[in-house]
CSV table of C-alpha atoms in Angstrom, one decimal:
chain,number,residue,atom,x,y,z
B,358,ILE,CA,55.5,185.4,92.9
B,359,LEU,CA,52.8,186.2,90.6
B,360,ASN,CA,53.5,189.6,91.3
B,361,LYS,CA,57.3,189.3,90.0
B,362,THR,CA,56.7,187.5,87.1
B,363,ALA,CA,53.6,187.9,85.2
B,364,GLY,CA,54.8,190.9,83.9
B,365,VAL,CA,58.0,189.2,82.5
B,366,PHE,CA,56.1,188.3,79.2
B,367,LYS,CA,52.2,189.6,78.2
B,368,PRO,CA,51.5,187.8,74.8
B,369,SER,CA,49.1,190.5,73.2
B,370,LYS,CA,45.3,189.8,72.7
B,371,ARG,CA,45.6,189.0,69.3
B,372,LYS,CA,47.9,186.2,69.7
B,373,VAL,CA,45.8,184.7,72.5
B,374,TYR,CA,42.6,185.4,69.8
B,375,GLU,CA,44.2,183.9,66.9
B,376,PHE,CA,45.6,180.7,69.2
B,377,LEU,CA,42.3,179.9,71.1
B,378,ARG,CA,40.9,181.1,66.6
B,379,SER,CA,43.2,178.6,65.2
B,380,PHE,CA,41.2,175.2,67.3
B,381,ASN,CA,37.6,174.1,64.6
B,382,PHE,CA,36.3,171.6,67.0
B,383,HIS,CA,32.6,171.4,67.7
B,384,PRO,CA,31.5,172.8,71.3
B,385,GLY,CA,29.6,170.5,72.2
B,386,THR,CA,32.6,167.6,72.0
B,387,PRO,CA,31.7,166.1,75.2
B,388,PHE,CA,34.0,164.4,77.2
B,389,LEU,CA,33.6,162.7,80.4
B,390,HIS,CA,36.2,162.7,82.8
B,391,LYS,CA,38.2,166.3,83.8
B,392,ILE,CA,40.5,167.8,81.6
B,393,VAL,CA,43.4,170.0,83.3
B,394,LEU,CA,46.4,171.4,80.9
B,395,GLY,CA,50.0,171.3,82.1
B,396,ILE,CA,52.4,174.3,81.0
B,397,GLU,CA,56.6,173.8,82.4
B,398,THR,CA,58.8,176.9,81.4
B,399,SER,CA,61.2,176.5,85.2
B,400,CYS,CA,64.5,175.5,83.4
B,401,ASP,CA,65.5,175.4,79.7
B,402,ASP,CA,62.5,173.4,78.6
B,403,THR,CA,59.4,173.9,77.4
B,404,ALA,CA,56.5,171.7,78.0
B,405,ALA,CA,52.9,171.1,78.3
B,406,ALA,CA,51.0,168.4,78.5
B,407,VAL,CA,46.7,167.1,78.4
B,408,VAL,CA,45.9,164.5,81.2
B,409,ASP,CA,42.8,163.9,82.5
B,410,GLU,CA,41.2,163.3,86.4
B,411,THR,CA,42.2,158.7,85.5
B,412,GLY,CA,46.1,159.7,84.8
B,413,ASN,CA,45.5,159.8,81.1
B,414,VAL,CA,48.4,161.4,78.8
B,415,LEU,CA,46.0,162.2,75.8
B,416,GLY,CA,49.5,164.6,74.5
B,417,GLU,CA,52.0,165.3,75.4
B,418,ALA,CA,55.5,167.7,74.3
B,419,ILE,CA,58.2,169.2,75.3
B,420,HIS,CA,60.6,171.8,72.8
B,421,SER,CA,64.4,171.2,74.3
B,422,GLN,CA,66.4,173.7,74.4
B,423,THR,CA,70.0,171.9,75.0
B,424,GLU,CA,71.2,172.1,72.2
B,425,VAL,CA,71.3,176.0,71.9
B,426,HIS,CA,72.5,175.8,75.8
B,427,LEU,CA,75.5,173.9,75.4
B,428,LYS,CA,76.5,176.3,72.7
B,429,THR,CA,77.5,178.4,75.2
B,430,GLY,CA,78.6,176.3,78.1
B,431,GLY,CA,75.4,176.5,80.4
B,432,ILE,CA,71.7,178.5,80.9
B,433,ILE,CA,71.5,181.8,80.1
B,434,PRO,CA,68.6,183.0,81.8
B,435,PRO,CA,67.0,185.2,79.2
B,436,VAL,CA,68.3,183.2,76.1
B,437,ALA,CA,66.3,180.8,77.9
B,438,GLN,CA,62.9,183.2,78.4
B,439,GLN,CA,63.2,183.9,74.5
B,440,LEU,CA,62.9,180.4,73.6
B,441,HIS,CA,60.3,180.3,75.9
B,442,ARG,CA,58.7,183.2,74.0
B,443,GLU,CA,59.2,181.0,71.4
B,444,ASN,CA,58.4,178.1,72.0
B,445,ILE,CA,55.1,178.0,74.4
B,446,GLN,CA,52.3,178.7,71.7
B,447,ARG,CA,53.5,176.2,69.3
B,448,THR,CA,53.5,173.4,72.0
B,449,VAL,CA,49.9,174.4,73.7
B,450,GLN,CA,48.5,173.9,70.3
B,451,GLU,CA,50.7,171.2,69.2
B,452,ILE,CA,49.2,168.7,72.8
B,453,LEU,CA,45.5,170.0,71.8
B,454,SER,CA,45.6,169.6,68.7
B,455,ALA,CA,46.7,166.0,68.5
B,456,SER,CA,44.7,165.2,71.0
B,457,SER,CA,41.3,166.6,69.2
B,458,ILE,CA,40.7,169.2,72.5
B,459,SER,CA,39.9,172.5,72.2
B,460,PRO,CA,40.3,174.8,74.9
B,461,SER,CA,37.4,175.3,76.0
B,462,ASP,CA,37.0,171.4,76.9
B,463,LEU,CA,39.5,172.0,79.4
B,464,SER,CA,38.5,172.1,83.1
B,465,ALA,CA,42.0,173.7,85.0
B,466,ILE,CA,44.9,174.8,83.1
B,467,ALA,CA,48.1,174.4,85.9
B,468,THR,CA,51.7,175.9,85.6
B,469,THR,CA,54.6,175.9,87.5
B,470,ILE,CA,55.1,178.9,89.4
B,471,LYS,CA,58.0,178.0,91.7
B,472,PRO,CA,61.7,176.8,92.1
B,473,GLY,CA,63.3,178.1,88.9
B,474,LEU,CA,64.4,181.1,86.5
B,475,ALA,CA,62.3,183.7,86.9
B,476,LEU,CA,62.0,184.7,83.4
B,477,SER,CA,61.5,181.4,82.3
B,478,LEU,CA,58.9,180.6,84.7
B,479,GLY,CA,57.3,183.7,84.2
B,480,VAL,CA,56.8,183.0,80.3
B,481,GLY,CA,54.3,180.3,81.6
B,482,LEU,CA,52.7,182.2,84.1
B,483,SER,CA,51.6,184.3,82.4
B,484,PHE,CA,50.6,182.6,79.2
B,485,SER,CA,48.7,180.8,81.2
B,486,LEU,CA,47.3,183.9,82.8
B,487,GLN,CA,46.6,185.4,79.7
B,488,LEU,CA,44.6,182.1,78.5
B,489,VAL,CA,42.8,181.4,81.7
B,490,GLY,CA,41.6,184.6,81.2
B,491,GLN,CA,39.8,184.3,78.6
B,492,LEU,CA,39.1,181.4,79.0
B,493,LYS,CA,37.4,182.0,82.4
B,494,LYS,CA,39.1,177.9,83.5
B,495,PRO,CA,40.0,177.5,87.3
B,496,PHE,CA,44.6,178.2,86.7
B,497,ILE,CA,46.1,175.7,89.2
B,498,PRO,CA,49.2,176.6,90.5
B,499,ILE,CA,52.0,174.1,90.5
B,500,HIS,CA,55.2,173.5,93.1
B,501,HIS,CA,57.9,172.1,90.8
B,502,MET,CA,59.6,169.5,93.5
B,503,GLU,CA,56.0,168.5,94.7
B,504,ALA,CA,54.7,167.5,91.5
B,505,HIS,CA,58.0,166.2,91.1
B,506,ALA,CA,57.6,164.0,93.7
B,507,LEU,CA,53.8,162.7,92.7
B,508,THR,CA,55.3,162.0,89.4
B,509,ILE,CA,55.9,158.0,89.9
B,510,THR,CA,51.7,157.8,90.8
B,511,LEU,CA,51.1,157.7,87.5
B,512,THR,CA,53.6,154.8,86.5
B,513,ASN,CA,53.3,152.9,90.3
B,514,LYS,CA,50.6,152.1,92.7
B,515,VAL,CA,52.8,153.3,96.2
B,516,GLU,CA,50.9,154.2,99.0
B,517,PHE,CA,51.6,157.0,101.7
B,518,PRO,CA,53.9,157.4,102.8
B,519,PHE,CA,57.3,157.0,101.0
B,520,PHE,CA,60.1,158.3,100.7
B,521,VAL,CA,61.5,160.8,97.4
B,522,LEU,CA,64.9,161.9,96.4
B,523,LEU,CA,65.4,164.0,93.3
B,524,ILE,CA,68.2,164.9,92.4
B,525,SER,CA,68.9,166.5,89.5
B,526,GLY,CA,70.7,169.8,87.5
B,527,GLY,CA,69.3,172.4,89.7
B,528,HIS,CA,67.0,170.6,93.0
B,529,CYS,CA,68.9,168.1,95.7
B,530,LEU,CA,66.3,167.2,98.5
B,531,LEU,CA,64.9,163.9,100.1
B,532,ALA,CA,61.9,164.4,101.5
B,533,LEU,CA,58.7,161.7,103.3
B,534,VAL,CA,56.0,162.3,101.2
B,535,GLN,CA,52.9,161.1,103.4
B,536,GLY,CA,50.1,163.3,101.4
B,537,VAL,CA,49.5,164.7,98.2
B,538,SER,CA,50.3,167.7,99.5
B,539,ASP,CA,51.2,167.1,102.9
B,540,PHE,CA,56.0,166.6,102.5
B,541,LEU,CA,58.5,166.3,106.0
B,542,LEU,CA,61.5,167.5,104.2
B,543,LEU,CA,64.6,165.5,105.0
B,544,GLY,CA,67.3,167.1,103.7
B,545,LYS,CA,68.3,168.8,100.9
B,546,SER,CA,71.6,170.6,99.1
B,547,LEU,CA,73.1,173.6,101.3
B,548,ASP,CA,75.0,174.9,97.7
B,549,ILE,CA,75.2,174.0,95.5
B,550,ALA,CA,72.9,171.0,92.6
B,551,PRO,CA,74.5,167.4,92.0
B,552,GLY,CA,74.1,168.1,88.7
B,553,ASP,CA,75.2,171.6,88.4
B,554,MET,CA,78.2,170.0,89.9
B,555,LEU,CA,78.6,167.0,87.6
B,556,ASP,CA,78.2,170.1,84.2
B,557,LYS,CA,80.8,172.1,85.6
B,558,VAL,CA,83.6,169.5,85.9
B,559,ALA,CA,83.2,168.2,82.6
B,560,ARG,CA,82.9,172.2,81.8
B,561,ARG,CA,86.6,172.7,83.4
B,562,LEU,CA,87.7,169.1,81.6
B,563,SER,CA,86.2,171.0,78.2
B,564,LEU,CA,84.3,167.7,77.4
B,565,ILE,CA,82.3,169.3,74.7
B,566,LYS,CA,85.5,169.4,72.6
B,567,HIS,CA,86.2,165.5,73.0
B,568,PRO,CA,85.1,163.9,70.3
B,569,GLU,CA,82.3,161.1,72.4
B,570,CYS,CA,80.7,163.5,74.2
B,571,SER,CA,80.2,166.8,71.6
B,572,ILE,CA,76.9,167.2,71.6
B,573,MET,CA,75.9,165.1,75.4
B,574,SER,CA,75.8,167.6,78.0
B,575,GLY,CA,77.8,167.8,80.8
B,576,GLY,CA,76.1,165.2,83.4
B,577,LYS,CA,75.9,162.5,80.2
B,578,ALA,CA,79.4,163.3,79.2
B,579,ILE,CA,80.9,162.3,82.6
B,580,GLU,CA,78.5,159.1,82.1
B,581,HIS,CA,80.2,158.3,79.1
B,582,LEU,CA,83.4,158.8,79.6
B,583,ALA,CA,83.7,157.3,83.3
B,584,LYS,CA,83.4,153.6,82.0
B,585,GLN,CA,86.6,154.0,80.8
B,586,GLY,CA,87.6,155.7,84.0
B,587,ASN,CA,89.2,153.9,86.8
B,588,ARG,CA,87.7,155.6,89.9
B,589,PHE,CA,90.7,154.2,92.3
B,590,HIS,CA,93.4,156.4,90.4
B,591,PHE,CA,92.0,159.9,93.1
B,592,ASP,CA,91.8,159.3,96.4
B,593,THR,CA,88.2,161.6,97.3
B,594,THR,CA,86.1,161.6,100.1
B,595,PRO,CA,82.2,162.3,100.6
B,596,PRO,CA,81.6,165.4,102.4
B,597,LEU,CA,80.1,166.2,105.3
B,598,GLN,CA,80.8,163.3,107.1
B,599,CYS,CA,80.2,163.8,110.4
B,600,ALA,CA,77.5,166.7,110.2
B,601,LYS,CA,73.9,164.9,111.9
B,602,ASN,CA,71.7,165.6,109.0
B,603,CYS,CA,70.8,164.7,106.0
B,604,ASP,CA,71.9,167.2,104.5
B,605,PHE,CA,73.8,167.4,100.7
B,606,SER,CA,76.3,169.1,99.6
B,607,PHE,CA,78.6,169.8,96.4
B,608,THR,CA,80.6,172.9,96.0
B,609,GLY,CA,83.5,171.7,97.7
B,610,LEU,CA,83.4,168.5,95.1
B,611,GLN,CA,83.7,170.8,92.7
B,612,HIS,CA,87.1,172.4,93.8
B,613,LEU,CA,88.6,169.5,95.0
B,614,LEU,CA,87.9,168.3,90.9
B,615,ASN,CA,89.2,171.5,90.0
B,616,LYS,CA,92.5,171.4,91.2
B,617,ILE,CA,92.8,167.9,90.7
B,618,ILE,CA,92.8,169.4,87.0
B,619,ILE,CA,94.3,171.7,87.9
B,620,GLN,CA,98.0,169.1,89.5
B,621,LYS,CA,97.8,167.3,85.5
B,622,GLU,CA,97.6,169.9,83.5
B,623,LYS,CA,100.5,170.6,85.1
B,624,GLU,CA,102.1,167.6,84.7
B,625,GLU,CA,100.7,166.7,81.4
B,626,GLY,CA,101.7,170.0,79.9
B,627,ILE,CA,98.7,171.4,78.9
B,628,GLU,CA,96.8,174.6,78.6
B,629,GLN,CA,93.1,174.2,80.3
B,630,GLY,CA,90.7,173.3,77.1
B,631,GLN,CA,93.2,171.2,75.8
B,632,ILE,CA,91.4,167.1,76.9
B,633,LEU,CA,93.5,165.8,79.7
B,634,SER,CA,95.1,161.8,78.5
B,635,SER,CA,93.6,161.0,83.2
B,636,ALA,CA,89.8,162.8,81.7
B,637,ALA,CA,88.5,159.7,81.7
B,638,ASP,CA,89.6,158.6,85.2
B,639,ILE,CA,88.7,161.9,86.5
B,640,ALA,CA,84.9,161.0,85.3
B,641,ALA,CA,85.5,157.9,86.3
B,642,ALA,CA,86.4,159.8,90.8
B,643,VAL,CA,83.5,162.5,90.7
B,644,GLN,CA,80.6,160.3,89.5
B,645,HIS,CA,81.6,157.7,92.1
B,646,ILE,CA,82.1,160.1,94.9
B,647,THR,CA,79.2,161.6,94.3
B,648,ALA,CA,77.1,158.4,94.3
B,649,CYS,CA,78.6,158.4,97.6
B,650,HIS,CA,77.5,160.8,99.0
B,651,ILE,CA,74.1,160.7,97.7
B,652,VAL,CA,73.6,157.1,98.8
B,653,LYS,CA,75.1,157.9,102.8
B,654,ARG,CA,73.0,161.0,103.1
B,655,THR,CA,70.1,158.9,101.5
B,656,HIS,CA,70.6,156.3,104.7
B,657,ARG,CA,70.7,158.6,107.5
B,658,ALA,CA,67.6,159.0,106.4
B,659,ILE,CA,65.8,156.4,106.3
B,660,LEU,CA,67.7,155.8,109.3
B,661,PHE,CA,66.0,158.6,110.6
B,662,CYS,CA,62.2,157.8,109.5
B,663,LYS,CA,62.6,154.3,110.7
B,664,GLN,CA,63.6,154.7,114.6
B,665,ARG,CA,60.8,157.4,114.7
B,666,ASN,CA,58.2,155.0,112.4
B,667,LEU,CA,57.7,157.1,110.1
B,668,LEU,CA,57.9,154.6,107.9
B,669,PRO,CA,56.2,151.1,108.1
B,670,GLN,CA,59.0,149.1,109.0
B,671,ASN,CA,57.6,146.5,105.6
B,672,ASN,CA,57.5,147.4,102.4
B,673,THR,CA,59.0,150.5,102.2
B,674,VAL,CA,59.6,152.8,98.9
B,675,LEU,CA,62.9,154.9,97.8
B,676,VAL,CA,61.4,157.1,94.7
B,677,ALA,CA,64.1,158.3,92.8
B,678,SER,CA,63.5,160.9,90.1
B,679,GLY,CA,65.5,163.8,88.4
B,680,GLY,CA,68.0,163.9,86.0
B,681,VAL,CA,70.9,162.3,87.5
B,682,ALA,CA,68.4,160.4,88.5
B,683,SER,CA,68.6,158.4,85.3
B,684,ASN,CA,72.2,157.7,85.7
B,685,PHE,CA,73.2,154.6,85.5
B,686,TYR,CA,75.9,154.0,88.1
B,687,ILE,CA,74.0,155.9,90.6
B,688,HIS,CA,70.8,154.2,89.8
B,689,GLY,CA,73.2,151.2,90.6
B,690,ALA,CA,74.7,153.0,93.2
B,691,LEU,CA,70.7,153.5,95.3
B,692,GLU,CA,69.4,149.9,94.7
B,693,ILE,CA,72.7,148.3,96.9
B,694,LEU,CA,70.9,150.8,99.5
B,695,THR,CA,67.5,149.5,99.2
B,696,ASN,CA,68.1,145.7,98.9
B,697,ALA,CA,70.9,147.0,102.3
B,698,THR,CA,67.9,147.9,103.8
B,699,GLN,CA,65.1,145.8,102.6
B,700,CYS,CA,63.8,149.0,100.6
B,701,THR,CA,61.7,149.5,96.6
B,702,LEU,CA,63.4,151.4,94.8
B,703,LEU,CA,61.1,152.6,92.6
B,704,CYS,CA,61.9,155.7,89.4
B,705,PRO,CA,59.7,157.0,87.1
B,706,PRO,CA,61.1,156.0,83.2
B,707,PRO,CA,63.7,158.5,82.5
B,708,ARG,CA,61.3,160.8,80.0
B,709,LEU,CA,59.8,161.5,83.5
B,710,CYS,CA,62.0,161.8,85.5
B,711,THR,CA,63.4,165.5,83.7
B,712,ASP,CA,61.0,168.5,83.7
B,713,ASN,CA,57.6,167.7,81.6
B,714,GLY,CA,54.0,168.8,81.6
B,715,ILE,CA,52.6,165.3,82.2
B,716,MET,CA,53.9,166.2,85.9
B,717,ILE,CA,52.6,169.6,86.4
B,718,ALA,CA,49.5,168.4,84.7
C-alpha cells in the first residue's frame, strides 16, 4: 500500500519547509511525555490530533467534507482527494499551533494506511512521509479499524478481552479484542456497510428534498424521519436468518426497500425524485430491520465466545463504535441485547465514534 499510494500526492519540499518555518517555538522546550501526531484521511474527513503517551489530547482538528458530498449525492474519490490536499497542511498546523507544540517536539507521526479510499489515504500518507523525512521522526502505520476498536481505552478503563462492534458508512465487523494488536475477527459484512445502505435508501427516497432533512446525511435523515413513521407498515425480515456464522449482509435489504419504494410510487402516482407520503414509514422499517439484523448477529457472536470460554463469564464488555453506532434506535437495541446477556455496553463519545485524528494518535 505504501508503493501504491505514496505517489498520489507529493507536497513539494518548498511547501514542507514553509510549513516547518511557520513555527517559532523555542527549540529547547522540555516535554515530560512522548507526543504523537495522528493523521486520518481514510475517507471524507481530514483529521489530525496531538496526543501524549498518557492519553491526554493536546490538540485536535477536523475538516469535514460533508456539505460538498451532500451536493453530489455521495463521496466522489477524486473530489475527496482534492479536498484533503487543500486541508491537510492547514489542519496539522492548526493543532500544533493551538497546543504550542513545535514539529521538532513530536516523538512520532502516526497515519492511517488502510483500509479506506486509496486516493484519500494517499494524501495523508504522502504528507506524513514528507514530514517524517524532514523531521527525522519515526513513522507509525495505523490500521483504521484497529484504531476504532481501541478508542474506548481513552475514555474508559477496559480490560482485555472485550467485544467490539464497528458499524459505519464504510465498515461493519465484529471482533474479539484480545490485546492491543491481537484481534479475532468473528464476522463482517459480506457486501456493503449498514451506513452505506441507509444512505442509499435515503437517496432513493430523495430525502435531501424533504424540508426537515435537506442538510442531513442519509443515515441522519433516516433516523430523524423514522421517529414519525410506523415500522409495522412494511413486512421485512432480517437477512441471513439461517446462516450459521456471525456475518452481516445489507445489499438484499437495500434491494427489497427499492422494490417497496417503486411499488409505493406507482400506488401514489408519483415519479422517482418526489417525496412519498409513506417515506417516514419506510425509514422506520429500514432502521428497525437494520437494528434487528445487527443485534441478532452480535448475539450469536456473544453466545459463541461464551460457550468456548473466550470471554469472562462476568463483566463482559461490548464496545460499539462507528457512525451508525450513534444512531439512537440502534443503540437502544444493543442495550436490550447487553441487558439480556448480562454484558456491559460501552460507546465512545459521538465525536470519537466517527473518523478522527485522536484515535490514530
